[in-house]
C-alpha cells in the first residue's frame, strides 16, 4: 500500500493549487483518507479528511471554505483544491490512509492512519 502526494509548489497569496494523492494497493473509496500539513516549528495538523464508510468529509476551521476535498475513483486518487491561499498555509502537505472508519471527531487526528505518503511542499509567498 502506497500513497504519493504531488502538486505542491510556490504560489502567491490569494492563489490556488491542487494537490493530488495517488493510492496504490488500496481502493481509495473504501479507505478513510485525510490530508495533513506540517509547518516549520509546528505540529502536524489535519486539514481535511474523508471517511471511507459513509463518504463524510470534514475540514479544519483554518481551511473551511477555501479548501475542497474530492476524489476520482477511476484514478484511485484524491485531491485537495486549495484556493485563496495565505502565507500561513505554507507547509509540507501529506496524505494518509486507514482501512478503518474513525469516528468523525478523529478524522483529522494522526493516530487512526497507518499509511502515510511522502509530503509535498506548498509555499505561499509574494
Tab-separated table of C-alpha atoms in Angstrom:
chain	number	residue	atom	x	y	z
A	1	UNK	CA	0.000	0.000	0.000
A	2	UNK	CA	1.453	3.320	-1.045
A	3	UNK	CA	0.389	6.918	-1.236
A	4	UNK	CA	2.055	9.538	-3.374
A	5	UNK	CA	1.236	13.216	-2.920
A	6	UNK	CA	2.100	15.743	-5.590
A	7	UNK	CA	1.126	19.178	-6.829
A	8	UNK	CA	2.893	21.403	-4.351
A	9	UNK	CA	4.815	24.479	-5.336
A	10	UNK	CA	5.289	28.196	-4.879
A	11	UNK	CA	2.218	30.391	-5.204
A	12	UNK	CA	1.396	33.993	-4.379
A	13	UNK	CA	-1.072	34.874	-1.639
A	14	UNK	CA	-4.592	34.563	-2.972
A	15	UNK	CA	-3.556	31.959	-5.490
A	16	UNK	CA	-4.605	28.338	-5.911
A	17	UNK	CA	-3.040	24.916	-6.046
A	18	UNK	CA	-4.447	21.426	-6.394
A	19	UNK	CA	-2.719	18.614	-4.569
A	20	UNK	CA	-3.123	15.019	-5.684
A	21	UNK	CA	-2.709	11.839	-3.668
A	22	UNK	CA	-2.498	8.698	-5.771
A	23	UNK	CA	-3.167	5.462	-3.916
A	24	UNK	CA	-1.775	2.113	-4.956
A	25	UNK	CA	-2.551	-1.198	-3.338
A	26	UNK	CA	-5.780	0.065	-1.845
A	27	UNK	CA	-9.159	1.201	-3.055
A	28	UNK	CA	-9.345	4.852	-2.106
A	29	UNK	CA	-13.117	4.789	-1.846
A	30	UNK	CA	-13.067	2.120	0.854
A	31	UNK	CA	-10.337	3.700	2.904
A	32	UNK	CA	-10.557	6.756	5.063
A	33	UNK	CA	-8.089	9.276	3.657
A	34	UNK	CA	-7.002	12.600	5.066
A	35	UNK	CA	-4.720	15.488	4.300
A	36	UNK	CA	-2.321	16.774	6.911
A	37	UNK	CA	0.236	19.523	6.910
A	38	UNK	CA	3.228	20.476	8.977
A	39	UNK	CA	4.790	23.902	9.004
A	40	UNK	CA	8.335	24.513	10.269
A	41	UNK	CA	8.420	24.502	14.047
A	42	UNK	CA	4.777	23.468	14.321
A	43	UNK	CA	2.965	20.243	14.993
A	44	UNK	CA	1.347	18.315	12.197
A	45	UNK	CA	-2.306	19.211	11.781
A	46	UNK	CA	-5.141	17.508	9.986
A	47	UNK	CA	-6.883	19.755	7.499
A	48	UNK	CA	-9.349	17.616	5.570
A	49	UNK	CA	-10.447	14.012	5.539
A	50	UNK	CA	-12.994	11.653	4.040
A	51	UNK	CA	-14.342	8.678	5.944
A	52	UNK	CA	-14.489	5.582	3.781
A	53	UNK	CA	-17.559	4.071	5.384
A	54	UNK	CA	-20.011	6.830	4.565
A	55	UNK	CA	-18.025	9.324	2.489
A	56	UNK	CA	-18.423	12.067	5.042
A	57	UNK	CA	-15.864	14.853	4.601
A	58	UNK	CA	-14.516	17.127	7.293
A	59	UNK	CA	-12.444	20.300	7.170
A	60	UNK	CA	-10.380	22.058	9.775
A	61	UNK	CA	-11.639	25.523	10.624
A	62	UNK	CA	-8.437	27.064	9.255
A	63	UNK	CA	-9.229	25.891	5.713
A	64	UNK	CA	-13.021	25.651	5.680
A	65	UNK	CA	-14.481	27.488	2.714
A	66	UNK	CA	-11.127	27.680	0.937
A	67	UNK	CA	-10.079	24.047	0.500
A	68	UNK	CA	-12.085	21.267	-1.128
A	69	UNK	CA	-11.546	17.529	-0.833
A	70	UNK	CA	-12.516	15.436	-3.837
A	71	UNK	CA	-11.706	12.080	-5.384
A	72	UNK	CA	-11.579	10.285	-8.700
A	73	UNK	CA	-12.362	6.630	-8.093
A	74	UNK	CA	-11.314	5.626	-11.600
A	75	UNK	CA	-7.837	7.006	-10.947
A	76	UNK	CA	-7.771	5.923	-7.296
A	77	UNK	CA	-6.730	9.457	-6.489
A	78	UNK	CA	-7.919	12.072	-4.049
A	79	UNK	CA	-7.401	15.781	-4.439
A	80	UNK	CA	-7.189	18.857	-2.299
A	81	UNK	CA	-8.152	22.001	-4.154
A	82	UNK	CA	-6.681	24.947	-2.279
A	83	UNK	CA	-7.965	28.425	-3.065
A	84	UNK	CA	-7.352	31.837	-1.528
A	85	UNK	CA	-4.034	30.632	-0.194
A	86	UNK	CA	-2.408	32.522	2.644
A	87	UNK	CA	1.216	32.651	3.812
A	88	UNK	CA	0.171	30.657	6.872
A	89	UNK	CA	-0.783	27.775	4.587
A	90	UNK	CA	2.909	27.260	3.889
A	91	UNK	CA	3.788	23.728	4.975
A	92	UNK	CA	4.636	20.239	3.843
A	93	UNK	CA	1.383	18.523	2.957
A	94	UNK	CA	0.838	14.802	3.442
A	95	UNK	CA	-1.916	12.361	2.644
A	96	UNK	CA	-2.647	9.424	4.913
A	97	UNK	CA	-4.993	6.451	4.812
A	98	UNK	CA	-6.525	3.797	7.003
A	99	UNK	CA	-8.781	0.850	6.273
A	100	UNK	CA	-10.695	1.713	9.417
A	101	UNK	CA	-13.546	4.154	9.869
A	102	UNK	CA	-12.503	6.631	12.501
A	103	UNK	CA	-15.245	8.358	14.387
A	104	UNK	CA	-15.915	11.749	12.914
A	105	UNK	CA	-14.109	13.560	15.706
A	106	UNK	CA	-10.905	11.623	14.959
A	107	UNK	CA	-10.820	12.024	11.193
A	108	UNK	CA	-8.262	14.829	11.446
A	109	UNK	CA	-6.114	13.239	14.102
A	110	UNK	CA	-2.953	11.356	13.156
A	111	UNK	CA	-3.361	8.182	15.173
A	112	UNK	CA	-6.039	6.400	13.112
A	113	UNK	CA	-3.876	6.481	9.985
A	114	UNK	CA	-1.323	3.773	9.298
A	115	UNK	CA	-0.314	4.564	5.734
A	116	UNK	CA	1.449	7.826	5.012
A	117	UNK	CA	2.842	9.189	1.808
A	118	UNK	CA	5.860	11.455	1.377
A	119	UNK	CA	4.956	15.093	1.622
A	120	UNK	CA	4.772	17.817	-0.968
A	121	UNK	CA	5.915	21.333	-0.173
A	122	UNK	CA	3.492	24.231	-0.511
A	123	UNK	CA	4.935	27.718	-0.180
A	124	UNK	CA	2.705	30.784	-0.240
A	125	UNK	CA	4.767	33.914	-0.652
A	126	UNK	CA	4.943	37.075	-2.685
